[in-house]
Structure formats: structure tokens, C-alpha cells
Amino acid sequence: NIVPICTESFMEVSKEHYTLPWMVREIVQNFVDGNEANPQSLDGVEVGHSVEEGMHSFSFRGNWPFKNAKGLYSLHSGKVNTDRKKAGGNGIGLKQTALRMMRDFGVEKFDITGEGWCVSYKLVKKEALNADVGSRRSEFGDFEFDSDWLVAKVEKSENTGSCSYEIETKDEALASALGDFNNLWVKSDNDYLKNAAVNGHPHASC
């Protein structure tokens, strides 16, 4: 099942606000929000990283089920936001992250797996879309796409009681940012928060 989400030009409007650090923090925040066993922390989140022929493969896994995938392939969020001045709650952040990582940082795989489903993001180029339309001109007439499209492929998966993100890229800047995942929020093995108290006085290394 392929679900079209939005055009690349739609997301381009706010591009300057979605820097590389922001995008990685968006993924971190999603794990923090879902972590009921260890509220407001990354404890219980496992991070895997391997490199083969220049391709960095990252996995981020939470030990809790992620049941509702609707917010991953529609402009929808499960967050309750009654204050329009607050960030979040509009479901756009993750789509912007996936789109920019694929378009600007060489991400070749961006998959999210939950309870019984897997969502794979793809960036479909307008040239490919127009080639397909051109081969079926009798159906579409003179219609042409003028933007690339972010789409989601939704497939069934096994129930595991956990959730995960799988991201692959050859971009070294993105790989470095993703490699710092554990240090971007409170976690027992956060390098910046180790030895945070010295002689009874608060001390942080960051």
C-alpha cells in the first residue's frame, strides 16, 4: 500500500528551520514521548550502528509497542495540543525530517516498525512520476507533476512489543549527528551527564 503524503515544494517553505541537529532531535523526541517505562528519558532505547562500504546503518529501538501508525503517513499526530502556540501536535516534523534526510543527506532507507506494521518513506522524483504519466497519457491527459513527492509504503510486520527506526546513509555529517543520539537527552549512559555531581556539587561536562 503506497500512500502519498505531501510534495517536496510544500515542505520547502520552512526548510531553514529544519537544520541537521533539529532533525535528529525530532527522532529523539519521538522516543522520549513514547517512553512510558522511563518517562522523559532515553533509558530503554537501544542504539545500533554499523558501517559497510561507507554505508552507515543505524537502528533505534524502544522496548514498548507503537500501535497507531496513522501519524506516520498523514498530516496527523497523536499528540494532544490545545495551545496553538506550542510546538508539535501537527504531525509535520517527522515527515520534514524524512524528506530532508533523503533529499539532502543521502538517506537511502528510512523505515519505522511498530506493532504489526512497517512504514517505509520514499522520495519519488517528479521525473519518474511524469515518465509514468506519459506512458499512460490516455488516463491523465496533459497533466504533469511539478514537484517531488514524499510517499509512505505501508506493509504488515510481526508483533514484537517494541518499536524501531532504521536509517541508512553515506553522509558523514548525518552519521556523526545520529551517532550522538544517546547524548541528546537524559540517559544513564549519556557521556555529557556522567559524573554530573562532584563533591556534592552539581557539575555537568557540557
CSV table of C-alpha atoms in Angstrom, one decimal:
chain,number,residue,atom,x,y,z
A,1,ASN,CA,0.0,0.0,0.0
A,2,ILE,CA,1.6,3.3,-1.2
A,3,VAL,CA,0.3,6.5,0.5
A,4,PRO,CA,1.2,9.9,-1.0
A,5,ILE,CA,1.9,12.4,1.9
A,6,CYS,CA,2.9,15.8,0.6
A,7,THR,CA,5.1,17.5,-2.1
A,8,GLU,CA,8.7,18.5,-1.6
A,9,SER,CA,7.8,22.1,-2.5
A,10,PHE,CA,5.2,22.1,0.3
A,11,MET,CA,7.9,21.2,2.8
A,12,GLU,CA,10.5,23.6,1.2
A,13,VAL,CA,8.6,26.6,2.7
A,14,SER,CA,10.1,26.1,6.2
A,15,LYS,CA,13.4,24.5,5.2
A,16,GLU,CA,15.6,27.0,7.0
A,17,HIS,CA,14.0,25.9,10.4
A,18,TYR,CA,14.8,22.2,9.9
A,19,THR,CA,18.6,22.0,10.4
A,20,LEU,CA,20.5,18.8,10.8
A,21,PRO,CA,20.6,19.0,14.7
A,22,TRP,CA,16.8,19.7,14.7
A,23,MET,CA,16.1,16.7,12.6
A,24,VAL,CA,18.0,14.3,14.8
A,25,ARG,CA,16.3,15.8,17.9
A,26,GLU,CA,12.9,15.2,16.3
A,27,ILE,CA,13.7,11.5,16.3
A,28,VAL,CA,15.0,11.6,19.8
A,29,GLN,CA,11.8,13.5,21.0
A,30,ASN,CA,9.6,10.8,19.4
A,31,PHE,CA,11.3,8.1,21.6
A,32,VAL,CA,11.1,10.3,24.7
A,33,ASP,CA,7.4,10.9,24.1
A,34,GLY,CA,6.7,7.2,23.9
A,35,ASN,CA,8.8,6.0,26.7
A,36,GLU,CA,6.3,5.2,29.5
A,37,ALA,CA,8.6,2.9,31.5
A,38,ASN,CA,11.2,5.6,31.8
A,39,PRO,CA,9.3,8.9,31.4
A,40,GLN,CA,11.2,11.8,29.8
A,41,SER,CA,14.4,9.8,29.2
A,42,LEU,CA,16.1,7.7,26.6
A,43,ASP,CA,16.6,4.8,29.1
A,44,GLY,CA,15.4,1.6,27.5
A,45,VAL,CA,16.2,2.8,24.0
A,46,GLU,CA,18.8,0.6,22.2
A,47,VAL,CA,21.0,2.2,19.5
A,48,GLY,CA,22.8,0.2,16.9
A,49,HIS,CA,25.4,1.4,14.3
A,50,SER,CA,27.4,-0.4,11.7
A,51,VAL,CA,29.3,0.7,8.6
A,52,GLU,CA,29.9,-1.3,5.4
A,53,GLU,CA,31.5,0.1,2.3
A,54,GLY,CA,30.7,3.7,3.5
A,55,MET,CA,27.1,3.0,4.3
A,56,HIS,CA,26.1,3.8,7.9
A,57,SER,CA,23.2,1.7,9.2
A,58,PHE,CA,21.5,3.0,12.3
A,59,SER,CA,18.8,1.3,14.4
A,60,PHE,CA,16.9,2.9,17.3
A,61,ARG,CA,14.7,0.6,19.2
A,62,GLY,CA,12.3,1.2,22.1
A,63,ASN,CA,11.1,-1.6,24.3
A,64,TRP,CA,7.5,-0.6,24.1
A,65,PRO,CA,4.8,-1.2,21.4
A,66,PHE,CA,4.0,1.5,18.8
A,67,LYS,CA,0.4,0.7,17.8
A,68,ASN,CA,-1.1,3.5,15.7
A,69,ALA,CA,0.8,4.3,12.5
A,70,LYS,CA,-1.6,6.9,11.2
A,71,GLY,CA,0.6,9.9,12.2
A,72,LEU,CA,3.4,8.5,10.0
A,73,TYR,CA,1.6,8.7,6.7
A,74,SER,CA,-0.9,11.5,7.1
A,75,LEU,CA,-0.6,15.1,8.4
A,76,HIS,CA,-1.9,13.9,11.8
A,77,SER,CA,-0.4,13.5,15.2
A,78,GLY,CA,-1.5,11.5,18.3
A,79,LYS,CA,-0.3,14.4,20.5
A,80,VAL,CA,-2.9,16.4,22.2
A,81,ASN,CA,-2.1,20.1,21.7
A,82,THR,CA,-4.8,22.5,23.0
A,83,ASP,CA,-2.4,25.5,22.8
A,84,ARG,CA,-1.8,26.6,19.2
A,85,LYS,CA,1.4,28.5,20.4
A,86,LYS,CA,3.1,25.3,21.4
A,87,ALA,CA,5.3,23.2,19.0
A,88,GLY,CA,4.3,19.7,18.0
A,89,GLY,CA,1.0,18.2,17.6
A,90,ASN,CA,0.7,18.8,13.9
A,91,GLY,CA,2.4,15.7,12.6
A,92,ILE,CA,4.7,17.6,10.2
A,93,GLY,CA,8.0,17.3,12.0
A,94,LEU,CA,8.8,13.7,11.2
A,95,LYS,CA,7.7,14.0,7.5
A,96,GLN,CA,10.0,17.0,7.2
A,97,THR,CA,12.8,15.0,8.8
A,98,ALA,CA,12.4,12.0,6.5
A,99,LEU,CA,12.1,14.2,3.4
A,100,ARG,CA,15.2,16.3,4.1
A,101,MET,CA,17.3,13.4,5.2
A,102,MET,CA,16.5,11.6,1.9
A,103,ARG,CA,16.8,14.6,-0.3
A,104,ASP,CA,19.7,16.5,1.3
A,105,PHE,CA,21.7,13.9,3.3
A,106,GLY,CA,21.7,10.8,1.2
A,107,VAL,CA,19.4,8.6,3.3
A,108,GLU,CA,18.6,5.5,1.3
A,109,LYS,CA,16.4,3.8,3.9
A,110,PHE,CA,14.1,5.4,6.5
A,111,ASP,CA,11.8,2.7,8.0
A,112,ILE,CA,9.7,2.8,11.1
A,113,THR,CA,8.4,-0.5,12.5
A,114,GLY,CA,5.6,-0.8,15.1
A,115,GLU,CA,3.1,-3.3,16.2
A,116,GLY,CA,2.0,-5.3,13.1
A,117,TRP,CA,3.2,-2.7,10.6
A,118,CYS,CA,6.2,-1.1,8.9
A,119,VAL,CA,6.2,2.3,7.2
A,120,SER,CA,9.0,2.9,4.7
A,121,TYR,CA,9.4,6.5,3.5
A,122,LYS,CA,10.5,7.2,-0.1
A,123,LEU,CA,11.1,10.4,-2.1
A,124,VAL,CA,9.7,9.9,-5.6
A,125,LYS,CA,11.2,12.3,-8.1
A,126,LYS,CA,8.9,14.2,-10.4
A,127,GLU,CA,10.8,12.9,-13.5
A,128,ALA,CA,9.8,9.4,-12.6
A,129,LEU,CA,6.2,10.4,-11.9
A,130,ASN,CA,6.0,12.2,-15.2
A,131,ALA,CA,7.5,9.3,-17.1
A,132,ASP,CA,4.8,7.0,-15.7
A,133,VAL,CA,2.1,9.6,-16.5
A,134,GLY,CA,3.5,9.9,-20.0
A,135,SER,CA,3.2,6.2,-20.6
A,136,ARG,CA,-0.5,6.4,-19.7
A,137,ARG,CA,-1.4,9.6,-21.4
A,138,SER,CA,-4.9,8.4,-22.2
A,139,GLU,CA,-5.7,8.2,-18.5
A,140,PHE,CA,-4.1,11.5,-17.4
A,141,GLY,CA,-4.2,13.8,-20.4
A,142,ASP,CA,-1.6,16.6,-20.4
A,143,PHE,CA,-1.1,16.5,-16.6
A,144,GLU,CA,2.4,16.9,-15.3
A,145,PHE,CA,3.9,16.8,-11.8
A,146,ASP,CA,6.0,19.8,-10.9
A,147,SER,CA,7.3,18.6,-7.5
A,148,ASP,CA,8.8,15.5,-6.0
A,149,TRP,CA,6.5,13.6,-3.6
A,150,LEU,CA,7.1,12.1,-0.2
A,151,VAL,CA,5.3,8.8,0.0
A,152,ALA,CA,5.0,6.0,2.5
A,153,LYS,CA,4.9,2.3,1.8
A,154,VAL,CA,2.9,0.6,4.5
A,155,GLU,CA,3.4,-3.2,5.0
A,156,LYS,CA,2.5,-5.7,7.6
A,157,SER,CA,5.1,-6.9,10.1
A,158,GLU,CA,5.3,-9.2,13.2
A,159,ASN,CA,4.1,-8.0,16.6
A,160,THR,CA,7.2,-7.7,18.7
A,161,GLY,CA,6.1,-5.4,21.6
A,162,SER,CA,8.8,-2.9,20.5
A,163,CYS,CA,9.2,-0.1,18.0
A,164,SER,CA,12.2,0.9,15.9
A,165,TYR,CA,13.6,3.3,13.3
A,166,GLU,CA,16.1,2.1,10.7
A,167,ILE,CA,18.1,4.7,8.8
A,168,GLU,CA,20.9,4.2,6.3
A,169,THR,CA,23.1,6.9,4.8
A,170,LYS,CA,26.6,7.6,3.4
A,171,ASP,CA,26.5,11.2,4.5
A,172,GLU,CA,29.2,11.6,7.2
A,173,ALA,CA,27.7,14.7,8.7
A,174,LEU,CA,24.4,13.0,9.3
A,175,ALA,CA,26.1,9.8,10.5
A,176,SER,CA,28.0,11.9,13.1
A,177,ALA,CA,24.8,13.6,14.3
A,178,LEU,CA,22.9,10.3,14.5
A,179,GLY,CA,25.9,8.7,16.3
A,180,ASP,CA,25.4,11.3,19.1
A,181,PHE,CA,21.8,10.2,19.7
A,182,ASN,CA,22.4,9.0,23.3
A,183,ASN,CA,23.8,12.3,24.3
A,184,LEU,CA,20.9,14.5,23.1
A,185,TRP,CA,18.6,13.7,26.1
A,186,VAL,CA,18.7,12.4,29.6
A,187,LYS,CA,20.0,8.8,29.6
A,188,SER,CA,22.1,6.7,32.0
A,189,ASP,CA,24.9,6.4,29.5
A,190,ASN,CA,24.8,10.0,28.3
A,191,ASP,CA,28.5,11.0,28.0
A,192,TYR,CA,27.8,14.6,29.0
A,193,LEU,CA,26.0,13.6,32.2
A,194,LYS,CA,28.5,11.1,33.6
A,195,ASN,CA,30.0,12.2,36.9
A,196,ALA,CA,27.4,15.0,37.0
A,197,ALA,CA,27.9,15.5,40.8
A,198,VAL,CA,31.3,16.1,42.2
A,199,ASN,CA,31.8,16.5,46.0
A,200,GLY,CA,28.2,17.1,46.4
A,201,HIS,CA,28.0,20.0,44.0
A,202,PRO,CA,26.2,19.8,40.6
A,203,HIS,CA,28.6,19.6,37.8
A,204,ALA,CA,28.0,18.9,34.1
A,205,SER,CA,30.6,18.4,31.4
A,206,CYS,CA,28.5,20.1,28.7
